[in-house]
Amino acid sequence: MATHASYAMSEEYVPQHQGGKYSATNAKKRLVRKIQQDSLKQLSLATQAVLVRSPTEPYHSYHMTITSEYYKQKWIACHRYSDFYRLRKTVLEVLSVHARMGCPVCQTVHAQVKKFDFPPRDIFRRGELDKQVAMRLPMLEDFVVALCQYLSTEGLLVHCRNILTVQNKMKDFMQFPLAHEEQHIRAIRSLTYVR
């Protein structure tokens, strides 16, 4: 099983003299950013709509089966349409605040998320419920995949720490096994480089 330590072996992460461009502290920070970024890559996603019969009114829940080659794990995250809608709204708000401060990274990602084709909040008509759910399903899945791709773009965290906040919101939504990632980050922070 490959570990994240393989990143540290490349020339880019080899610490140089104290205070150099890639000091031990700097190398650790770069490695942590790489883990946070790469964890959103190597995902496969399959989504299905499930009709939930609640005591008040039936509704559809979208079950995302997520497989991560990075974590070597598989899990299911279940959300209603309103959860996807709130995620998009929250991501756009967080990016918008920083974009207005002049951050070019947040401006770019905000524009990408905003222009992505997101299913509208339609009121379901009785006879067309299945048709509307079938139309909405791939659009929601495509939205999640696109958001993961936008947020895992190489070097985003180097230029804007606000992207980490958005990545964490995305990981919470997808119910990532964050304990696994945190364990790797703790191990990296405790590393001692020997000259």
mmCIF file of C-alpha atoms in Angstrom:
data_model
loop_
_atom_site.group_PDB
_atom_site.id
_atom_site.type_symbol
_atom_site.label_atom_id
_atom_site.label_comp_id
_atom_site.label_asym_id
_atom_site.label_seq_id
_atom_site.Cartn_x
_atom_site.Cartn_y
_atom_site.Cartn_z
ATOM 1 C CA MET A 1 0.000 0.000 0.000
ATOM 2 C CA ALA A 2 1.443 3.336 -1.032
ATOM 3 C CA THR A 3 1.710 6.016 1.586
ATOM 4 C CA HIS A 4 1.749 9.766 1.415
ATOM 5 C CA ALA A 5 5.423 9.695 2.385
ATOM 6 C CA SER A 6 6.261 9.051 -1.255
ATOM 7 C CA TYR A 7 5.580 12.734 -1.925
ATOM 8 C CA ALA A 8 8.387 13.661 0.439
ATOM 9 C CA MET A 9 10.862 11.681 -1.619
ATOM 10 C CA SER A 10 10.656 13.883 -4.701
ATOM 11 C CA GLU A 11 13.275 16.609 -5.130
ATOM 12 C CA GLU A 12 10.663 19.276 -4.595
ATOM 13 C CA TYR A 13 10.195 18.255 -0.965
ATOM 14 C CA VAL A 14 13.786 17.528 0.091
ATOM 15 C CA PRO A 15 14.654 20.033 2.809
ATOM 16 C CA GLN A 16 17.656 22.240 2.197
ATOM 17 C CA HIS A 17 19.631 24.450 4.555
ATOM 18 C CA GLN A 18 17.847 26.151 7.422
ATOM 19 C CA GLY A 19 15.665 28.991 6.161
ATOM 20 C CA GLY A 20 15.966 27.904 2.533
ATOM 21 C CA LYS A 21 13.077 27.843 0.129
ATOM 22 C CA TYR A 22 12.229 24.266 1.127
ATOM 23 C CA SER A 23 13.118 24.153 4.803
ATOM 24 C CA ALA A 24 11.802 21.235 6.866
ATOM 25 C CA THR A 25 8.810 23.264 8.086
ATOM 26 C CA ASN A 26 8.037 24.462 4.584
ATOM 27 C CA ALA A 27 8.333 20.909 3.224
ATOM 28 C CA LYS A 28 5.851 19.665 5.827
ATOM 29 C CA LYS A 29 3.384 22.417 4.951
ATOM 30 C CA ARG A 30 3.672 21.617 1.258
ATOM 31 C CA LEU A 31 3.130 17.919 1.940
ATOM 32 C CA VAL A 32 0.036 18.610 4.074
ATOM 33 C CA ARG A 33 -1.405 20.824 1.306
ATOM 34 C CA LYS A 34 -0.713 18.067 -1.218
ATOM 35 C CA ILE A 35 -2.653 15.537 0.874
ATOM 36 C CA GLN A 36 -5.572 17.926 1.365
ATOM 37 C CA GLN A 37 -5.692 18.589 -2.365
ATOM 38 C CA ASP A 38 -5.118 15.051 -3.640
ATOM 39 C CA SER A 39 -7.759 13.507 -1.391
ATOM 40 C CA LEU A 40 -10.411 14.996 -3.707
ATOM 41 C CA LYS A 41 -8.836 13.214 -6.681
ATOM 42 C CA GLN A 42 -9.079 9.541 -7.599
ATOM 43 C CA LEU A 43 -12.774 9.332 -6.752
ATOM 44 C CA SER A 44 -15.469 7.373 -8.501
ATOM 45 C CA LEU A 45 -19.067 8.270 -7.868
ATOM 46 C CA ALA A 46 -22.328 6.461 -8.580
ATOM 47 C CA THR A 47 -25.591 8.104 -7.584
ATOM 48 C CA GLN A 48 -29.090 6.719 -7.369
ATOM 49 C CA ALA A 49 -32.381 8.267 -6.310
ATOM 50 C CA VAL A 50 -34.310 6.513 -3.562
ATOM 51 C CA LEU A 51 -37.923 7.274 -2.688
ATOM 52 C CA VAL A 52 -38.219 7.677 1.079
ATOM 53 C CA ARG A 53 -41.670 7.262 2.545
ATOM 54 C CA SER A 54 -41.814 9.584 5.521
ATOM 55 C CA PRO A 55 -44.813 10.013 7.864
ATOM 56 C CA THR A 56 -45.573 13.454 6.435
ATOM 57 C CA GLU A 57 -44.755 13.277 2.747
ATOM 58 C CA PRO A 58 -42.557 11.024 0.590
ATOM 59 C CA TYR A 59 -39.359 12.528 -0.807
ATOM 60 C CA HIS A 60 -36.349 11.477 -2.860
ATOM 61 C CA SER A 61 -32.930 11.004 -1.341
ATOM 62 C CA TYR A 62 -29.847 10.849 -3.544
ATOM 63 C CA HIS A 63 -27.444 8.119 -2.455
ATOM 64 C CA MET A 64 -23.873 8.662 -3.635
ATOM 65 C CA THR A 65 -21.646 5.603 -3.513
ATOM 66 C CA ILE A 66 -18.148 7.053 -3.313
ATOM 67 C CA THR A 67 -15.016 5.010 -3.916
ATOM 68 C CA SER A 68 -11.672 6.605 -3.140
ATOM 69 C CA GLU A 69 -8.530 5.074 -4.582
ATOM 70 C CA TYR A 70 -6.618 7.582 -2.469
ATOM 71 C CA TYR A 71 -8.096 6.302 0.804
ATOM 72 C CA LYS A 72 -8.717 2.748 -0.432
ATOM 73 C CA GLN A 73 -12.236 3.046 0.976
ATOM 74 C CA LYS A 74 -15.833 3.027 -0.168
ATOM 75 C CA TRP A 75 -18.787 4.718 1.527
ATOM 76 C CA ILE A 76 -22.272 6.067 0.886
ATOM 77 C CA ALA A 77 -23.447 9.644 1.451
ATOM 78 C CA CYS A 78 -27.198 10.325 1.321
ATOM 79 C CA HIS A 79 -28.639 13.785 0.697
ATOM 80 C CA ARG A 80 -31.822 15.445 -0.398
ATOM 81 C CA TYR A 81 -31.840 17.948 -3.249
ATOM 82 C CA SER A 82 -32.020 20.794 -0.728
ATOM 83 C CA ASP A 83 -28.668 19.666 0.733
ATOM 84 C CA PHE A 84 -27.006 19.935 -2.700
ATOM 85 C CA TYR A 85 -28.630 23.324 -3.185
ATOM 86 C CA ARG A 86 -27.352 24.571 0.203
ATOM 87 C CA LEU A 87 -23.851 23.247 -0.527
ATOM 88 C CA ARG A 88 -23.724 25.167 -3.793
ATOM 89 C CA LYS A 89 -25.061 28.313 -2.123
ATOM 90 C CA THR A 90 -22.560 28.071 0.755
ATOM 91 C CA VAL A 91 -19.604 27.423 -1.567
ATOM 92 C CA LEU A 92 -20.560 30.399 -3.733
ATOM 93 C CA GLU A 93 -20.934 32.647 -0.654
ATOM 94 C CA VAL A 94 -17.541 31.652 0.796
ATOM 95 C CA LEU A 95 -15.810 32.148 -2.556
ATOM 96 C CA SER A 96 -17.666 35.403 -3.236
ATOM 97 C CA VAL A 97 -16.493 37.058 -0.018
ATOM 98 C CA HIS A 98 -12.845 36.353 -0.787
ATOM 99 C CA ALA A 99 -13.261 37.122 -4.504
ATOM 100 C CA ARG A 100 -14.537 40.609 -3.626
ATOM 101 C CA MET A 101 -11.291 41.144 -1.711
ATOM 102 C CA GLY A 102 -9.469 40.647 -5.003
ATOM 103 C CA CYS A 103 -8.406 36.998 -4.744
ATOM 104 C CA PRO A 104 -7.966 35.760 -8.338
ATOM 105 C CA VAL A 105 -8.189 32.077 -7.307
ATOM 106 C CA CYS A 106 -11.547 32.557 -5.573
ATOM 107 C CA GLN A 107 -12.782 34.652 -8.505
ATOM 108 C CA THR A 108 -11.910 31.864 -10.942
ATOM 109 C CA VAL A 109 -13.385 29.013 -8.895
ATOM 110 C CA HIS A 110 -16.496 31.114 -8.113
ATOM 111 C CA ALA A 111 -17.039 31.719 -11.838
ATOM 112 C CA GLN A 112 -16.604 27.999 -12.590
ATOM 113 C CA VAL A 113 -19.071 26.899 -9.901
ATOM 114 C CA LYS A 114 -21.595 29.591 -10.797
ATOM 115 C CA LYS A 115 -21.677 28.791 -14.509
ATOM 116 C CA PHE A 116 -21.984 25.033 -13.950
ATOM 117 C CA ASP A 117 -25.392 23.676 -14.973
ATOM 118 C CA PHE A 118 -27.159 23.038 -11.647
ATOM 119 C CA PRO A 119 -30.705 21.612 -11.641
ATOM 120 C CA PRO A 120 -33.332 24.252 -10.815
ATOM 121 C CA ARG A 121 -35.612 24.150 -7.775
ATOM 122 C CA ASP A 122 -38.725 22.998 -9.579
ATOM 123 C CA ILE A 123 -41.916 22.060 -7.845
ATOM 124 C CA PHE A 124 -42.641 18.492 -8.840
ATOM 125 C CA ARG A 125 -45.784 17.865 -10.817
ATOM 126 C CA ARG A 126 -47.553 14.665 -9.809
ATOM 127 C CA GLY A 127 -47.404 12.944 -13.206
ATOM 128 C CA GLU A 128 -43.824 13.968 -13.984
ATOM 129 C CA LEU A 129 -42.108 13.145 -10.701
ATOM 130 C CA ASP A 130 -40.052 10.217 -12.027
ATOM 131 C CA LYS A 131 -39.056 12.164 -15.131
ATOM 132 C CA GLN A 132 -37.877 15.154 -13.078
ATOM 133 C CA VAL A 133 -35.915 12.966 -10.645
ATOM 134 C CA ALA A 134 -34.281 11.137 -13.578
ATOM 135 C CA MET A 135 -33.289 14.500 -15.084
ATOM 136 C CA ARG A 136 -31.986 15.871 -11.777
ATOM 137 C CA LEU A 137 -29.916 12.803 -10.812
ATOM 138 C CA PRO A 138 -27.069 13.064 -13.372
ATOM 139 C CA MET A 139 -26.939 16.851 -12.982
ATOM 140 C CA LEU A 140 -26.371 16.564 -9.218
ATOM 141 C CA GLU A 141 -23.732 13.881 -9.725
ATOM 142 C CA ASP A 142 -21.978 15.980 -12.381
ATOM 143 C CA PHE A 143 -22.043 18.977 -10.024
ATOM 144 C CA VAL A 144 -20.298 17.033 -7.241
ATOM 145 C CA VAL A 145 -17.695 15.639 -9.652
ATOM 146 C CA ALA A 146 -17.024 19.077 -11.157
ATOM 147 C CA LEU A 147 -16.710 20.695 -7.729
ATOM 148 C CA CYS A 148 -14.178 18.041 -6.682
ATOM 149 C CA GLN A 149 -12.207 18.694 -9.871
ATOM 150 C CA TYR A 150 -12.244 22.471 -9.384
ATOM 151 C CA LEU A 151 -11.100 22.164 -5.772
ATOM 152 C CA SER A 152 -8.340 19.643 -6.456
ATOM 153 C CA THR A 153 -6.659 21.705 -9.170
ATOM 154 C CA GLU A 154 -2.904 21.649 -8.733
ATOM 155 C CA GLY A 155 -1.558 24.525 -6.633
ATOM 156 C CA LEU A 156 -4.823 26.146 -5.502
ATOM 157 C CA LEU A 157 -3.962 25.903 -1.806
ATOM 158 C CA VAL A 158 -0.578 27.523 -2.388
ATOM 159 C CA HIS A 159 -2.230 30.678 -3.697
ATOM 160 C CA CYS A 160 -5.339 30.855 -1.482
ATOM 161 C CA ARG A 161 -5.951 29.323 1.942
ATOM 162 C CA ASN A 162 -9.678 30.086 1.600
ATOM 163 C CA ILE A 163 -9.921 27.123 -0.787
ATOM 164 C CA LEU A 164 -9.177 24.826 2.172
ATOM 165 C CA THR A 165 -12.397 26.045 3.829
ATOM 166 C CA VAL A 166 -14.353 25.194 0.687
ATOM 167 C CA GLN A 167 -12.608 21.815 0.378
ATOM 168 C CA ASN A 168 -13.555 20.987 3.969
ATOM 169 C CA LYS A 169 -17.197 21.890 3.314
ATOM 170 C CA MET A 170 -17.129 19.588 0.296
ATOM 171 C CA LYS A 171 -15.516 16.777 2.284
ATOM 172 C CA ASP A 172 -18.109 17.162 5.049
ATOM 173 C CA PHE A 173 -20.885 16.987 2.470
ATOM 174 C CA MET A 174 -19.419 13.855 0.910
ATOM 175 C CA GLN A 175 -18.836 12.417 4.400
ATOM 176 C CA PHE A 176 -15.141 11.820 3.768
ATOM 177 C CA PRO A 177 -13.247 9.551 6.175
ATOM 178 C CA LEU A 178 -11.423 12.578 7.587
ATOM 179 C CA ALA A 179 -9.888 10.649 10.486
ATOM 180 C CA HIS A 180 -7.722 8.864 7.902
ATOM 181 C CA GLU A 181 -6.517 12.157 6.412
ATOM 182 C CA GLU A 182 -5.937 13.721 9.842
ATOM 183 C CA GLN A 183 -3.846 10.716 10.867
ATOM 184 C CA HIS A 184 -1.531 11.251 7.876
ATOM 185 C CA ILE A 185 -1.282 14.975 8.577
ATOM 186 C CA ARG A 186 -0.383 14.356 12.253
ATOM 187 C CA ALA A 187 2.293 11.873 11.161
ATOM 188 C CA ILE A 188 3.785 14.388 8.731
ATOM 189 C CA ARG A 189 3.825 17.168 11.317
ATOM 190 C CA SER A 190 5.691 14.927 13.747
ATOM 191 C CA LEU A 191 8.428 14.074 11.203
ATOM 192 C CA THR A 192 11.961 15.136 12.023
ATOM 193 C CA TYR A 193 14.295 15.698 9.103
ATOM 194 C CA VAL A 194 17.876 14.514 9.551
ATOM 195 C CA ARG A 195 20.723 16.083 7.601
#
